[in-house]
PDB file of C-alpha atoms in Angstrom:
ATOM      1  CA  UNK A   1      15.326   8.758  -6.550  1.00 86.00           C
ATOM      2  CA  UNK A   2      12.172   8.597  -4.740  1.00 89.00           C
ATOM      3  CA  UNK A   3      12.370   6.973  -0.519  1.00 93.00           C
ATOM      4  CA  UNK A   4       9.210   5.235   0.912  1.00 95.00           C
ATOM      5  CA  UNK A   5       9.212   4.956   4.405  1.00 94.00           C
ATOM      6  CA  UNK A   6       6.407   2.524   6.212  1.00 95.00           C
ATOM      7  CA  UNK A   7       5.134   2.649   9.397  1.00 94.00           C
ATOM      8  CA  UNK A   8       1.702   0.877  11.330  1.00 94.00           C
ATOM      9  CA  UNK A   9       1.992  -2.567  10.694  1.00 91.00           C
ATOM     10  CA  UNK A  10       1.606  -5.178  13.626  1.00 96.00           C
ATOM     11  CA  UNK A  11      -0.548  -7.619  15.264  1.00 97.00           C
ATOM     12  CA  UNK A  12      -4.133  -7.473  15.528  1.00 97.00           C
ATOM     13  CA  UNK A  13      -6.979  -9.840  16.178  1.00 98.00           C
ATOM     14  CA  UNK A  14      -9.372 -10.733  13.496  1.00 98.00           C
ATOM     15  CA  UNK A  15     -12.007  -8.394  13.044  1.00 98.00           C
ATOM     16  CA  UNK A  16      -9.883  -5.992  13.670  1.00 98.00           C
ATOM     17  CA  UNK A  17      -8.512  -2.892  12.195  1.00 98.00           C
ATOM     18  CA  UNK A  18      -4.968  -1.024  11.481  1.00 97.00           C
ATOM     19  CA  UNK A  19      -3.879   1.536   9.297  1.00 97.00           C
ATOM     20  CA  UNK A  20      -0.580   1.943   7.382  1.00 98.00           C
ATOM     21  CA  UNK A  21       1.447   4.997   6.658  1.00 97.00           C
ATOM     22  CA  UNK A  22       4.096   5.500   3.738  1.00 96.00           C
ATOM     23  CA  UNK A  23       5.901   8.781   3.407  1.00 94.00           C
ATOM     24  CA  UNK A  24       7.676   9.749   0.539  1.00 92.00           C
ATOM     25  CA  UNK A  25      10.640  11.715   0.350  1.00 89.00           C
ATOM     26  CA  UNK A  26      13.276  12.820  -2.903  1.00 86.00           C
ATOM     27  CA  UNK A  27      11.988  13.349  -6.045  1.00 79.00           C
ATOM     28  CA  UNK A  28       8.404  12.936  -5.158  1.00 73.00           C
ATOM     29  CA  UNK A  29       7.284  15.495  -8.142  1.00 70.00           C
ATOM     30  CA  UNK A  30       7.754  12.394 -10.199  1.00 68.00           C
ATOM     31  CA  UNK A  31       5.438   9.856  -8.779  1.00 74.00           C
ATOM     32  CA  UNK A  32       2.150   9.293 -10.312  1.00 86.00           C
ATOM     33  CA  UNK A  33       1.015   6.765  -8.415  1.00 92.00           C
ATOM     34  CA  UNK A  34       1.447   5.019  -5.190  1.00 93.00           C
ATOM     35  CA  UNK A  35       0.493   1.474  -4.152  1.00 95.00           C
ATOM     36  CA  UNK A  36       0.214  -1.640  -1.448  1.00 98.00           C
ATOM     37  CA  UNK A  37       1.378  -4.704  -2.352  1.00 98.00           C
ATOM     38  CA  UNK A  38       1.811  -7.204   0.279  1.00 98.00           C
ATOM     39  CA  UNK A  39       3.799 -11.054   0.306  1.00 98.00           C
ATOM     40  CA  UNK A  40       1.844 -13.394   2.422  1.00 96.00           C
ATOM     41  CA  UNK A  41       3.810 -16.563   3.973  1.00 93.00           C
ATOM     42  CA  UNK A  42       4.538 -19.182   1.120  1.00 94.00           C
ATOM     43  CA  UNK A  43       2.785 -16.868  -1.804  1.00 96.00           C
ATOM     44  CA  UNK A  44       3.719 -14.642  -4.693  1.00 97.00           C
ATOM     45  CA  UNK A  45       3.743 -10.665  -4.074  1.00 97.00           C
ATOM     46  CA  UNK A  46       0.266  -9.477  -4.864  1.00 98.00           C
ATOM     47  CA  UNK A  47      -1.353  -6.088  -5.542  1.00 98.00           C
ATOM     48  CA  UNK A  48      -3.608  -4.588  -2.647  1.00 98.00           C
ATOM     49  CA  UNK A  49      -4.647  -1.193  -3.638  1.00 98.00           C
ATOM     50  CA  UNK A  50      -3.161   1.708  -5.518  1.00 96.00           C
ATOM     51  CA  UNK A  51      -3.997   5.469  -5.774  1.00 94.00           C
ATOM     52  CA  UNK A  52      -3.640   8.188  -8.469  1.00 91.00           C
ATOM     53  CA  UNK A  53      -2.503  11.662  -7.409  1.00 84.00           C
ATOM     54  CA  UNK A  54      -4.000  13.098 -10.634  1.00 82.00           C
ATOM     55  CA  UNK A  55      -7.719  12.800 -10.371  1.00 81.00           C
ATOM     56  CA  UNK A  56      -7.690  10.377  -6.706  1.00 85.00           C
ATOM     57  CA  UNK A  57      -8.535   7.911  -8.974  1.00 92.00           C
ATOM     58  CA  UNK A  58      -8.323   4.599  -6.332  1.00 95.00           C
ATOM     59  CA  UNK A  59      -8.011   0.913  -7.248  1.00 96.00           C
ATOM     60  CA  UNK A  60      -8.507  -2.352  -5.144  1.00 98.00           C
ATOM     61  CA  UNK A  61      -7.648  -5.948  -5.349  1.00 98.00           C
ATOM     62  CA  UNK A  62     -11.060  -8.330  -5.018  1.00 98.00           C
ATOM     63  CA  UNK A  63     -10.038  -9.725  -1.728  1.00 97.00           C
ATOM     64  CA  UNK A  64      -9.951  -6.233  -0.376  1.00 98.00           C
ATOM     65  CA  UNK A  65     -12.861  -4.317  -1.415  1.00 98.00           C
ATOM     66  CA  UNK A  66     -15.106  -2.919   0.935  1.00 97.00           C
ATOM     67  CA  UNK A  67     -12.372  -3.543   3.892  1.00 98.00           C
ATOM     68  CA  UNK A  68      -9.394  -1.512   3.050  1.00 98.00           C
ATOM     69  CA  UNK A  69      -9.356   1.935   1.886  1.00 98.00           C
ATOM     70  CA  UNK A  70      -6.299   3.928  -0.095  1.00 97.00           C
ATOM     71  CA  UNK A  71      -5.972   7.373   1.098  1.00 96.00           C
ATOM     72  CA  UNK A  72      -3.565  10.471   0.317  1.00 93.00           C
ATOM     73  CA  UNK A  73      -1.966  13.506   1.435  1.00 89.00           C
ATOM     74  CA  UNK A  74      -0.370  14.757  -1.851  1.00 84.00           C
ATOM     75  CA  UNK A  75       0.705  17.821  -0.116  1.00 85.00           C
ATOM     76  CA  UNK A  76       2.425  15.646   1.946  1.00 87.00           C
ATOM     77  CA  UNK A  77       3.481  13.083  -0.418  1.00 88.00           C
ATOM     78  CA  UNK A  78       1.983  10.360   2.152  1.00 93.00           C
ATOM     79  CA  UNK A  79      -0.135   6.888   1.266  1.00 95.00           C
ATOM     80  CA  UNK A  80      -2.279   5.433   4.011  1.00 97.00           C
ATOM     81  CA  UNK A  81      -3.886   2.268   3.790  1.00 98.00           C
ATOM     82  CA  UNK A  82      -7.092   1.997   6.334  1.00 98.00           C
ATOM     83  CA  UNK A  83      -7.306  -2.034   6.851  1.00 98.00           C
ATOM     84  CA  UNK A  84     -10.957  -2.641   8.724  1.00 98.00           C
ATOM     85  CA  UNK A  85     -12.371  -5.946   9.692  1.00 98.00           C
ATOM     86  CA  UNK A  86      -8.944  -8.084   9.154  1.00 98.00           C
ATOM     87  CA  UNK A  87      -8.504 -11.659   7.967  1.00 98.00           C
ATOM     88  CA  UNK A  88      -6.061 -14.110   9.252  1.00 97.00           C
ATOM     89  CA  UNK A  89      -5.146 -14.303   5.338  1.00 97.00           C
ATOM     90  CA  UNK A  90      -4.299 -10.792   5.413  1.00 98.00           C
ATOM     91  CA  UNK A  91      -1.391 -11.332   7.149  1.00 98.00           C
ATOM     92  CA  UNK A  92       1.198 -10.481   5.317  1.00 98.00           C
ATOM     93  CA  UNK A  93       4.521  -8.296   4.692  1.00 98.00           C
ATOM     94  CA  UNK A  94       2.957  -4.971   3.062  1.00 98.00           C
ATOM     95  CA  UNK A  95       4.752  -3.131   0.732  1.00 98.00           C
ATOM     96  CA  UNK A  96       4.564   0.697  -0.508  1.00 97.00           C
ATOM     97  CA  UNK A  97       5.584   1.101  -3.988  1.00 96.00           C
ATOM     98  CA  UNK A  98       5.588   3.994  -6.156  1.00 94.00           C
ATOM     99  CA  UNK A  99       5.759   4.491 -10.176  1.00 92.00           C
ATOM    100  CA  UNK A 100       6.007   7.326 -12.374  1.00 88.00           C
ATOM    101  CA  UNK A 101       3.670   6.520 -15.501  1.00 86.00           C
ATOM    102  CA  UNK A 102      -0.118   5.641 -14.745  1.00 81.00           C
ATOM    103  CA  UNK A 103       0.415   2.001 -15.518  1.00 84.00           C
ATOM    104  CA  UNK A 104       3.289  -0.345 -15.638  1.00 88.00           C
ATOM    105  CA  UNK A 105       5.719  -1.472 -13.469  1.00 92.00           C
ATOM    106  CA  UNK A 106       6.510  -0.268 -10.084  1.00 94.00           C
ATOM    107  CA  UNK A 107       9.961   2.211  -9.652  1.00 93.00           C
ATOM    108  CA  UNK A 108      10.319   2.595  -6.147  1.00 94.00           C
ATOM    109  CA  UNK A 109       9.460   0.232  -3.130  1.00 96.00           C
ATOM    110  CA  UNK A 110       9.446   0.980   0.801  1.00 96.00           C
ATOM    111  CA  UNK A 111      10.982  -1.898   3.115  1.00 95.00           C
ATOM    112  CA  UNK A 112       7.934  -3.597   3.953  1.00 95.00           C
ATOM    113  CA  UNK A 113       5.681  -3.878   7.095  1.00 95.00           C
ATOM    114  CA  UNK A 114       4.434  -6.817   8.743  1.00 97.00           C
ATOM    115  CA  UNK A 115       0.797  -7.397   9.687  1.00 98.00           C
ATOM    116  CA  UNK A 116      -0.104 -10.369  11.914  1.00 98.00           C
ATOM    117  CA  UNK A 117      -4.247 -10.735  11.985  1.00 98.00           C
ATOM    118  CA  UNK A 118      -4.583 -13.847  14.649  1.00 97.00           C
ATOM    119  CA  UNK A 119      -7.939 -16.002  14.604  1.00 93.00           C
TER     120      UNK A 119
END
């Protein structure tokens, strides 16, 4: 089993910036990638960004591109998510997931974080 702990959400003014943190602990040897998914009020769960430890290979949704950023500290099994100039539709529970094959459905998922961007 693989534990995903989140940390750095809150509230922040639009324009604004924040950055997430997800540590993983357990089994971490078997994760092969690591992700942000985040469940805005009313709407479906969507994909934000992932990150490949073999290779750093990154990915992004549309919405996010050229604001957020996917970092990692394989050494440390830690995901970071650098949000810059924030939405009010970013707000949104974010979620840190984690899968062991390079595609396919996420394994493990942290508790979620909340991030408030006011207008």
């Amino acid at each position: 089993q693989v534990q995903l702990d989140e940390s750095g959400g809150g509230l922040v003014q639009a324009g604004g910036s924040l950055r997430l943190s997800c540590a993983a602990s357990g089994r971490t040897f078997s994760t092969f990638t690591m992700g942000w998914f985040r469940q805005g009020p009313g709407k479906e769960r969507e994909f934000v960004a992932a990150i490949r430890w073999s290779g750093g290979l990154t990915y992004y949704a549309d919405s996010v591109k050229g604001r957020f950023t996917i970092s990692g500290d394989n050494a440390k099994n830690t995901v970071f998510l650098q949000m810059n100039n924030l939405k009010p539709e970013d707000t949104a529970v974010y979620y840190c997931a984690a899968r062991k094959s390079p595609s396919g459905q996420y394994d493990y998922w942290g508790q979620g974080n909340q991030v408030t961007v006011s207008s």
